[in-house]
Amino acid sequence: MKIAMVTYECSRRGGVERVVFELSRRFARRGHEVHVFAHQWFDMEGEAVQFHRVGGIPMPGLGLSSRILNFFFFSGWAIRGHAFDITHCHLYSHHRYDVVTCHGNPAGWAAVMLNGGRPTGTTLGHKAAVGYRLMRPLLLYNYLPHRHKRVIALSESIKEELVNLCNTPEERIVVIPNGVDPEEFHPDNRRRFRDAIRQRHALQSDDFVFLFVGNAFRRKGLPLLLEAFAKVQEPTARLLVVGRDDANLPWCLDLADRLGIRGRTVFVGPSEVVNQYYGACDAFVFPTLYEACALVPLEAMASGVPVLTTRLAGARDVLTDGCDALLFDDPTDSHLVAEHMRRILRDTSLHEQLAVSGRTTAERYSWDAVAERTLALYHEIASAKAPHISPASTGAF
C-alpha cells in the first residue's frame, strides 16, 4: 500500500510529531511505501520512509498563525500530483484526505481556555484569543463532512466534540487512542537511570520526586501544579518539570518564586531522554486543562510510575480511578490535586498497586496495536476506492 502522511514535524519529540514517527516507521517495516510530507523531520535515520519538505513564506509578526497559514496552503500544494492508496492528514491542510486524525479539537480547547472561570494564568490571552478566532475556519476545515472519508478521534470525548462542535458525521469517526513503546518506557529504567538523573539535578536518593512532562505549560496545567505542590509540605517532596515553553517559562519561574517552592522545583527544560526521567521519579502528575489523548500518562504508566491526572486527558477511555491511576474531575482545584499528591506520597501500598496495574494497562496500548488498527482502517478505505491496492503484507505486527 502506498501511504502519504501529512504533518508539520515527524520526530520522537512532542505529541503529533511522535504519532507520525511511530506509525510511519512501522508501516514501512511492514513493506508499505510510506511518504511523509512535513516541514521538518528528525530521528528517522535508517528508516525506509520517503520525506517531502513542505515549505512556506515568512510572515513576520504573525507567530503561530504564520505556521498554520503556511502549512495549510503549502502542504496541500505539496501533495498534489502524487498518487497514493491512502492520504492521511495530522494537521490543517486545504487538500482533501482519506483520513484525518483529530489530535485535539481547536473548538474544544478554545471553549476551555477562553473560560474566564479558570485560575489566574490559565486563560488564553487577548492576542491568542483573537488569533484563534481568525484561524478558526482553517482549524476546523478538515473535519467538515466533505473533506475526508474517515476521521480518527483519539478519545470518545474528542469524538463527541467533533459531532457537536464540527458537525462531523458520527458514522465516519473511528476512535483509536495513542500508544506507547513498552520497551523504551519500562520499569527497568528505574534501575538504569534513577541515580544518575537524581545526581544530575542534586536530588537525594530518599527524596519523593513528582514529575511533570509537557511543553504547553498553561494548557497542560503547570501553574495549577505549582500551586498544588506549594500545599504539599512534606520536606522530602521535590518537583521535576521537563519540557519547553519559552513564552510561559519566565511567568512559571516567577510563580514558583512567589509560592516559595523554587528551591524544591527543578525546571529541566526539554529532554530527548524523557524515559530516563520517568525512571528517576516516584509519581507523575499531569493536571491538564485540555487533552485529546495525552501520550505522557501512558509513558509514565509503562515505566511503572503511578499517574495522577485529570479525566480531561482522554483518560476516561483508558484509565480506572484507584485501579491503575488516580483521576480528578477538576484540574483547576489545587487543593484536590495536592490531596492526591499527599495520598500517593504517604500510601506505599497504593503506590505499588498503581505502579503494577498501570504497567499492565499501558501494555495494551502499544504502538504496534495502534498501527494495526490504523492499517485496518486504511485497507477498508482503499478497498472501497478501487479493486486493487498496492501489495503489502497485512499480518499481525
CSV table of C-alpha atoms in Angstrom, one decimal:
chain,number,residue,atom,x,y,z
A,1,MET,CA,0.0,0.0,0.0
A,2,LYS,CA,1.3,3.5,-0.9
A,3,ILE,CA,0.6,5.8,2.1
A,4,ALA,CA,1.0,9.5,2.5
A,5,MET,CA,1.2,11.1,6.0
A,6,VAL,CA,1.0,14.9,6.3
A,7,THR,CA,2.2,16.7,9.4
A,8,TYR,CA,4.3,19.7,10.4
A,9,GLU,CA,7.0,17.6,12.0
A,10,CYS,CA,7.9,13.9,12.3
A,11,SER,CA,10.2,13.1,15.2
A,12,ARG,CA,10.3,11.4,18.7
A,13,ARG,CA,9.6,14.8,20.3
A,14,GLY,CA,6.2,16.1,21.2
A,15,GLY,CA,2.7,14.6,20.6
A,16,VAL,CA,1.6,14.7,17.0
A,17,GLU,CA,5.2,14.5,15.9
A,18,ARG,CA,5.6,11.2,17.8
A,19,VAL,CA,2.4,9.7,16.5
A,20,VAL,CA,3.6,10.2,12.9
A,21,PHE,CA,7.1,9.0,13.8
A,22,GLU,CA,5.8,5.8,15.4
A,23,LEU,CA,3.2,4.9,12.7
A,24,SER,CA,5.2,5.7,9.6
A,25,ARG,CA,8.2,3.6,10.5
A,26,ARG,CA,6.0,0.7,11.5
A,27,PHE,CA,4.1,0.9,8.2
A,28,ALA,CA,7.4,1.0,6.3
A,29,ARG,CA,8.8,-2.0,8.2
A,30,ARG,CA,5.7,-4.0,7.1
A,31,GLY,CA,6.6,-3.4,3.5
A,32,HIS,CA,4.3,-0.4,2.8
A,33,GLU,CA,5.6,2.5,0.7
A,34,VAL,CA,5.4,5.4,3.1
A,35,HIS,CA,5.8,9.1,2.2
A,36,VAL,CA,5.8,11.8,4.9
A,37,PHE,CA,5.1,15.4,3.9
A,38,ALA,CA,6.4,17.6,6.6
A,39,HIS,CA,8.2,20.9,7.3
A,40,GLN,CA,10.9,19.1,9.2
A,41,TRP,CA,11.8,15.6,10.5
A,42,PHE,CA,14.3,14.1,12.9
A,43,ASP,CA,15.3,10.7,14.4
A,44,MET,CA,14.4,8.8,11.2
A,45,GLU,CA,17.9,7.6,10.1
A,46,GLY,CA,17.8,4.1,8.7
A,47,GLU,CA,14.0,4.0,8.3
A,48,ALA,CA,12.6,3.3,4.8
A,49,VAL,CA,10.4,6.4,4.8
A,50,GLN,CA,10.4,8.9,2.0
A,51,PHE,CA,10.2,12.6,3.1
A,52,HIS,CA,8.9,15.5,1.1
A,53,ARG,CA,9.6,19.0,2.6
A,54,VAL,CA,6.7,21.4,3.0
A,55,GLY,CA,7.9,24.9,2.6
A,56,GLY,CA,6.5,28.3,3.4
A,57,ILE,CA,7.0,32.0,3.2
A,58,PRO,CA,8.0,34.4,6.0
A,59,MET,CA,5.1,36.1,7.8
A,60,PRO,CA,6.7,38.4,10.4
A,61,GLY,CA,4.7,39.2,13.5
A,62,LEU,CA,2.0,36.5,13.0
A,63,GLY,CA,3.6,33.9,15.3
A,64,LEU,CA,1.7,30.6,15.4
A,65,SER,CA,-0.8,32.0,12.8
A,66,SER,CA,2.0,32.2,10.3
A,67,ARG,CA,2.8,28.5,10.8
A,68,ILE,CA,-0.9,27.5,10.5
A,69,LEU,CA,-1.4,29.5,7.3
A,70,ASN,CA,1.8,28.3,5.7
A,71,PHE,CA,1.2,24.7,6.4
A,72,PHE,CA,-2.5,24.9,5.4
A,73,PHE,CA,-1.7,26.0,1.9
A,74,PHE,CA,1.8,24.6,1.2
A,75,SER,CA,1.0,21.1,2.4
A,76,GLY,CA,-2.0,20.9,0.1
A,77,TRP,CA,0.1,22.0,-2.8
A,78,ALA,CA,3.0,19.7,-2.0
A,79,ILE,CA,0.9,16.5,-2.1
A,80,ARG,CA,-0.9,17.4,-5.4
A,81,GLY,CA,0.3,15.4,-8.4
A,82,HIS,CA,1.1,12.3,-6.4
A,83,ALA,CA,-1.0,9.1,-6.4
A,84,PHE,CA,-1.5,7.3,-3.2
A,85,ASP,CA,-3.7,4.5,-2.0
A,86,ILE,CA,-4.2,6.4,1.3
A,87,THR,CA,-3.7,10.0,2.3
A,88,HIS,CA,-3.7,10.7,6.0
A,89,CYS,CA,-3.5,14.3,7.4
A,90,HIS,CA,-2.5,15.0,11.0
A,91,LEU,CA,-2.8,18.8,10.9
A,92,TYR,CA,-4.6,21.5,8.9
A,93,SER,CA,-4.4,21.4,5.1
A,94,HIS,CA,-6.6,22.5,2.2
A,95,HIS,CA,-6.2,19.2,0.3
A,96,ARG,CA,-8.9,16.5,0.6
A,97,TYR,CA,-7.7,13.5,2.5
A,98,ASP,CA,-8.9,9.9,3.0
A,99,VAL,CA,-8.2,10.0,6.8
A,100,VAL,CA,-7.8,13.0,9.1
A,101,THR,CA,-6.7,12.5,12.7
A,102,CYS,CA,-8.1,14.9,15.3
A,103,HIS,CA,-5.2,15.3,17.8
A,104,GLY,CA,-7.2,17.9,19.6
A,105,ASN,CA,-10.3,19.8,18.6
A,106,PRO,CA,-9.5,23.6,18.4
A,107,ALA,CA,-13.1,24.4,19.2
A,108,GLY,CA,-12.9,22.2,22.2
A,109,TRP,CA,-9.7,23.6,23.7
A,110,ALA,CA,-10.8,27.2,23.0
A,111,ALA,CA,-14.0,26.6,24.9
A,112,VAL,CA,-11.9,25.5,27.9
A,113,MET,CA,-9.1,28.0,27.6
A,114,LEU,CA,-11.4,31.0,27.0
A,115,ASN,CA,-13.4,30.2,30.1
A,116,GLY,CA,-12.8,33.2,32.4
A,117,GLY,CA,-13.6,30.9,35.4
A,118,ARG,CA,-10.1,29.3,35.3
A,119,PRO,CA,-7.4,30.2,37.8
A,120,THR,CA,-5.2,33.2,37.1
A,121,GLY,CA,-2.7,32.5,34.3
A,122,THR,CA,-4.6,29.6,32.7
A,123,THR,CA,-6.9,31.5,30.3
A,124,LEU,CA,-5.8,32.5,26.8
A,125,GLY,CA,-4.5,36.0,26.5
A,126,HIS,CA,-6.3,38.6,24.3
A,127,LYS,CA,-3.8,38.2,21.4
A,128,ALA,CA,-4.2,34.4,21.4
A,129,ALA,CA,-8.0,34.6,21.6
A,130,VAL,CA,-8.1,36.9,18.6
A,131,GLY,CA,-5.7,34.7,16.7
A,132,TYR,CA,-7.8,31.7,17.4
A,133,ARG,CA,-11.0,33.4,16.2
A,134,LEU,CA,-9.2,34.5,13.0
A,135,MET,CA,-7.8,31.0,12.3
A,136,ARG,CA,-10.9,29.1,13.4
A,137,PRO,CA,-12.2,28.3,9.8
A,138,LEU,CA,-8.8,26.8,8.9
A,139,LEU,CA,-8.5,24.9,12.1
A,140,LEU,CA,-11.9,23.2,11.6
A,141,TYR,CA,-11.7,22.9,7.8
A,142,ASN,CA,-10.6,19.2,7.6
A,143,TYR,CA,-13.3,18.0,10.0
A,144,LEU,CA,-16.1,19.2,7.7
A,145,PRO,CA,-18.1,16.3,6.2
A,146,HIS,CA,-16.9,16.8,2.6
A,147,ARG,CA,-13.2,17.0,3.5
A,148,HIS,CA,-12.5,13.3,4.4
A,149,LYS,CA,-13.6,9.7,4.2
A,150,ARG,CA,-12.9,8.9,7.9
A,151,VAL,CA,-11.8,10.8,11.0
A,152,ILE,CA,-9.7,9.2,13.7
A,153,ALA,CA,-10.6,10.6,17.1
A,154,LEU,CA,-8.1,9.9,19.9
A,155,SER,CA,-10.8,9.5,22.5
A,156,GLU,CA,-14.5,9.4,23.0
A,157,SER,CA,-14.5,12.9,24.3
A,158,ILE,CA,-12.9,14.1,21.1
A,159,LYS,CA,-15.5,12.2,19.1
A,160,GLU,CA,-18.3,14.0,21.0
A,161,GLU,CA,-16.7,17.3,20.2
A,162,LEU,CA,-16.3,16.5,16.5
A,163,VAL,CA,-20.0,15.7,16.3
A,164,ASN,CA,-21.3,18.6,18.4
A,165,LEU,CA,-18.9,21.4,17.5
A,166,CYS,CA,-17.8,20.5,14.0
A,167,ASN,CA,-20.8,18.7,12.5
A,168,THR,CA,-18.7,15.7,11.7
A,169,PRO,CA,-20.9,12.7,10.8
A,170,GLU,CA,-20.7,10.2,13.7
A,171,GLU,CA,-20.6,7.2,11.4
A,172,ARG,CA,-17.3,8.5,9.9
A,173,ILE,CA,-15.5,8.7,13.2
A,174,VAL,CA,-13.2,5.9,14.5
A,175,VAL,CA,-11.7,6.1,18.0
A,176,ILE,CA,-8.1,5.0,18.0
A,177,PRO,CA,-6.1,6.1,21.1
A,178,ASN,CA,-2.5,7.0,21.1
A,179,GLY,CA,0.1,4.3,22.0
A,180,VAL,CA,3.3,3.8,23.9
A,181,ASP,CA,6.6,1.9,23.3
A,182,PRO,CA,6.6,-0.6,26.3
A,183,GLU,CA,10.3,-1.3,25.7
A,184,GLU,CA,11.5,2.3,25.7
A,185,PHE,CA,9.3,3.1,28.7
A,186,HIS,CA,9.9,0.2,31.0
A,187,PRO,CA,10.1,-0.2,34.8
A,188,ASP,CA,13.7,-1.3,34.5
A,189,ASN,CA,14.5,2.3,33.7
A,190,ARG,CA,14.4,2.9,37.4
A,191,ARG,CA,17.4,0.7,38.0
A,192,ARG,CA,19.2,2.0,35.0
A,193,PHE,CA,18.7,5.8,35.3
A,194,ARG,CA,17.4,6.8,38.7
A,195,ASP,CA,20.7,7.5,40.5
A,196,ALA,CA,22.3,9.3,37.5
A,197,ILE,CA,19.4,11.6,36.9
A,198,ARG,CA,19.0,12.4,40.6
A,199,GLN,CA,22.7,13.2,40.9
A,200,ARG,CA,22.5,15.4,37.8
A,201,HIS,CA,19.8,17.6,39.5
A,202,ALA,CA,21.1,17.5,43.1
A,203,LEU,CA,18.2,15.3,44.3
A,204,GLN,CA,18.7,12.9,47.2
A,205,SER,CA,18.0,9.2,47.0
A,206,ASP,CA,15.3,9.4,49.6
A,207,ASP,CA,13.5,12.4,48.0
A,208,PHE,CA,10.0,11.8,46.8
A,209,VAL,CA,10.1,13.2,43.3
A,210,PHE,CA,7.0,14.3,41.4
A,211,LEU,CA,7.4,14.7,37.6
A,212,PHE,CA,5.6,16.9,35.1
A,213,VAL,CA,6.3,16.5,31.3
A,214,GLY,CA,4.8,18.8,28.7
A,215,ASN,CA,5.5,21.8,26.5
A,216,ALA,CA,2.4,24.0,26.6
A,217,PHE,CA,2.7,24.8,30.3
A,218,ARG,CA,-0.6,26.7,30.8
A,219,ARG,CA,-2.8,24.4,28.9
A,220,LYS,CA,-1.2,21.3,30.4
A,221,GLY,CA,-1.8,22.7,33.9
A,222,LEU,CA,1.7,23.5,35.2
A,223,PRO,CA,0.6,26.7,37.0
A,224,LEU,CA,-2.0,24.7,38.9
A,225,LEU,CA,0.5,22.0,39.7
A,226,LEU,CA,2.9,24.6,41.1
A,227,GLU,CA,0.1,25.9,43.4
A,228,ALA,CA,-0.8,22.3,44.4
A,229,PHE,CA,2.9,21.5,45.1
A,230,ALA,CA,3.2,24.5,47.4
A,231,LYS,CA,0.5,22.9,49.5
A,232,VAL,CA,2.4,19.6,49.8
A,233,GLN,CA,4.5,20.4,52.9
A,234,GLU,CA,6.5,17.1,53.0
A,235,PRO,CA,10.2,18.1,53.5
A,236,THR,CA,11.4,15.4,51.1
A,237,ALA,CA,9.0,16.3,48.2
A,238,ARG,CA,10.5,17.6,45.0
A,239,LEU,CA,9.1,18.5,41.6
A,240,LEU,CA,10.8,18.0,38.2
A,241,VAL,CA,9.4,19.9,35.3
A,242,VAL,CA,10.5,18.6,31.9
A,243,GLY,CA,9.5,20.5,28.7
A,244,ARG,CA,9.9,23.7,26.8
A,245,ASP,CA,7.6,26.7,26.7
A,246,ASP,CA,9.7,29.8,26.1
A,247,ALA,CA,6.7,32.1,26.2
A,248,ASN,CA,5.5,31.0,29.7
A,249,LEU,CA,8.7,29.8,31.4
A,250,PRO,CA,9.5,33.2,33.0
A,251,TRP,CA,6.0,33.5,34.3
A,252,CYS,CA,6.1,30.0,35.8
A,253,LEU,CA,9.5,30.7,37.3
A,254,ASP,CA,8.2,33.8,38.9
A,255,LEU,CA,5.1,31.9,40.2
A,256,ALA,CA,7.4,29.3,41.8
A,257,ASP,CA,9.3,32.1,43.5
A,258,ARG,CA,6.1,33.7,44.8
A,259,LEU,CA,4.9,30.4,46.1
A,260,GLY,CA,8.2,29.7,47.9
A,261,ILE,CA,8.9,26.4,46.1
A,262,ARG,CA,11.7,27.5,43.7
A,263,GLY,CA,14.2,25.7,45.9
A,264,ARG,CA,12.2,22.4,45.7
A,265,THR,CA,11.4,22.7,42.0
A,266,VAL,CA,13.8,21.8,39.1
A,267,PHE,CA,13.0,23.2,35.7
A,268,VAL,CA,14.9,20.8,33.5
A,269,GLY,CA,13.9,22.2,30.0
A,270,PRO,CA,13.4,19.9,27.0
A,271,SER,CA,14.9,16.5,27.0
A,272,GLU,CA,15.4,13.8,24.4
A,273,VAL,CA,15.7,11.1,27.1
A,274,VAL,CA,12.4,11.6,28.8
A,275,ASN,CA,12.2,7.9,29.5
A,276,GLN,CA,15.2,8.4,31.9
A,277,TYR,CA,13.2,11.0,33.9
A,278,TYR,CA,10.3,8.6,34.4
A,279,GLY,CA,12.9,6.2,35.8
A,280,ALA,CA,14.1,8.8,38.2
A,281,CYS,CA,10.7,9.9,39.6
A,282,ASP,CA,8.3,8.5,42.1
A,283,ALA,CA,5.0,9.8,40.7
A,284,PHE,CA,3.8,11.6,37.6
A,285,VAL,CA,1.3,14.5,37.9
A,286,PHE,CA,-0.5,15.9,34.8
A,287,PRO,CA,-3.4,18.3,35.7
A,288,THR,CA,-4.0,19.3,32.0
A,289,LEU,CA,-6.9,21.6,31.2
A,290,TYR,CA,-7.5,20.0,27.8
A,291,GLU,CA,-6.0,17.0,26.0
A,292,ALA,CA,-7.3,14.7,23.3
A,293,CYS,CA,-5.3,11.6,24.5
A,294,ALA,CA,-2.1,12.5,26.2
A,295,LEU,CA,1.0,10.4,25.4
A,296,VAL,CA,2.8,11.2,28.7
A,297,PRO,CA,0.4,9.4,31.2
A,298,LEU,CA,0.8,6.2,29.1
A,299,GLU,CA,4.6,6.6,29.1
A,300,ALA,CA,4.7,7.0,32.8
A,301,MET,CA,2.4,4.0,33.4
A,302,ALA,CA,4.5,1.9,31.1
A,303,SER,CA,7.5,3.0,33.1
A,304,GLY,CA,5.9,1.6,36.3
A,305,VAL,CA,5.3,5.1,37.7
A,306,PRO,CA,2.0,5.9,39.4
A,307,VAL,CA,-0.1,8.5,37.5
A,308,LEU,CA,-2.2,11.4,38.8
A,309,THR,CA,-4.1,13.1,36.1
A,310,THR,CA,-7.4,14.6,35.1
A,311,ARG,CA,-10.3,12.8,33.4
A,312,LEU,CA,-9.9,15.5,30.7
A,313,ALA,CA,-6.8,14.0,29.3
A,314,GLY,CA,-8.7,11.4,27.3
A,315,ALA,CA,-8.0,9.3,30.4
A,316,ARG,CA,-11.6,8.2,30.9
A,317,ASP,CA,-11.3,5.8,27.9
A,318,VAL,CA,-8.1,4.2,29.2
A,319,LEU,CA,-7.7,4.6,33.0
A,320,THR,CA,-9.7,3.5,36.0
A,321,ASP,CA,-9.6,5.7,39.1
A,322,GLY,CA,-8.0,3.9,42.1
A,323,CYS,CA,-7.0,0.9,40.0
A,324,ASP,CA,-4.3,2.0,37.5
A,325,ALA,CA,-4.3,5.8,38.2
A,326,LEU,CA,-5.7,8.5,40.4
A,327,LEU,CA,-8.0,10.7,38.5
A,328,PHE,CA,-9.5,14.1,39.5
A,329,ASP,CA,-12.5,15.7,37.9
A,330,ASP,CA,-11.5,19.4,38.3
A,331,PRO,CA,-7.9,20.2,37.2
A,332,THR,CA,-8.4,23.8,38.5
A,333,ASP,CA,-8.7,22.8,42.1
A,334,SER,CA,-5.2,22.9,43.5
A,335,HIS,CA,-6.4,21.7,46.9
A,336,LEU,CA,-7.8,18.5,45.3
A,337,VAL,CA,-4.6,17.9,43.3
A,338,ALA,CA,-2.5,18.5,46.5
A,339,GLU,CA,-4.6,16.0,48.3
A,340,HIS,CA,-3.9,13.3,45.7
A,341,MET,CA,-0.2,14.1,45.8
A,342,ARG,CA,-0.1,13.7,49.5
A,343,ARG,CA,-2.0,10.5,49.3
A,344,ILE,CA,0.4,8.8,46.8
A,345,LEU,CA,3.4,10.1,48.8
A,346,ARG,CA,2.2,8.5,52.0
A,347,ASP,CA,0.4,5.3,50.9
A,348,THR,CA,3.1,2.9,49.9
A,349,SER,CA,0.6,0.0,49.2
A,350,LEU,CA,-1.4,2.3,46.8
A,351,HIS,CA,1.8,3.4,45.2
A,352,GLU,CA,2.8,-0.2,44.5
A,353,GLN,CA,-0.7,-1.1,43.2
A,354,LEU,CA,-0.8,1.8,40.7
A,355,ALA,CA,2.7,1.1,39.5
A,356,VAL,CA,1.9,-2.5,38.7
A,357,SER,CA,-1.6,-2.0,37.4
A,358,GLY,CA,-0.6,1.0,35.3
A,359,ARG,CA,2.1,-1.0,33.5
A,360,THR,CA,-0.4,-3.7,32.7
A,361,THR,CA,-2.8,-1.2,31.3
A,362,ALA,CA,-0.1,0.5,29.2
A,363,GLU,CA,0.9,-2.8,27.6
A,364,ARG,CA,-2.5,-3.0,25.9
A,365,TYR,CA,-1.8,0.3,24.1
A,366,SER,CA,1.4,-0.4,22.3
A,367,TRP,CA,2.2,1.4,19.1
A,368,ASP,CA,2.1,-1.9,17.3
A,369,ALA,CA,-1.5,-2.3,18.2
A,370,VAL,CA,-2.3,1.3,17.2
A,371,ALA,CA,-0.6,0.7,13.8
A,372,GLU,CA,-2.6,-2.5,13.2
A,373,ARG,CA,-5.9,-0.7,13.9
A,374,THR,CA,-4.9,2.2,11.6
A,375,LEU,CA,-3.8,-0.1,8.8
A,376,ALA,CA,-7.1,-2.0,9.1
A,377,LEU,CA,-8.9,1.4,8.5
A,378,TYR,CA,-6.6,2.1,5.5
A,379,HIS,CA,-7.5,-1.2,3.9
A,380,GLU,CA,-11.2,-0.7,4.4
A,381,ILE,CA,-11.0,2.7,2.7
A,382,ALA,CA,-8.6,1.6,-0.1
A,383,SER,CA,-10.8,-1.5,-0.9
A,384,ALA,CA,-13.8,0.8,-1.3
A,385,LYS,CA,-11.9,3.2,-3.5
A,386,ALA,CA,-10.5,0.7,-6.1
A,387,PRO,CA,-10.5,-3.1,-6.7
A,388,HIS,CA,-6.7,-3.2,-6.4
A,389,ILE,CA,-4.3,-1.7,-3.9
A,390,SER,CA,-0.5,-1.9,-3.8
A,391,PRO,CA,0.7,-5.2,-2.5
A,392,ALA,CA,1.9,-5.4,1.1
A,393,SER,CA,1.8,-7.9,3.9
A,394,THR,CA,-1.1,-7.3,6.3
A,395,GLY,CA,-0.4,-9.8,9.0
A,396,ALA,CA,0.0,-9.0,12.7
A,397,PHE,CA,2.9,-6.9,13.9
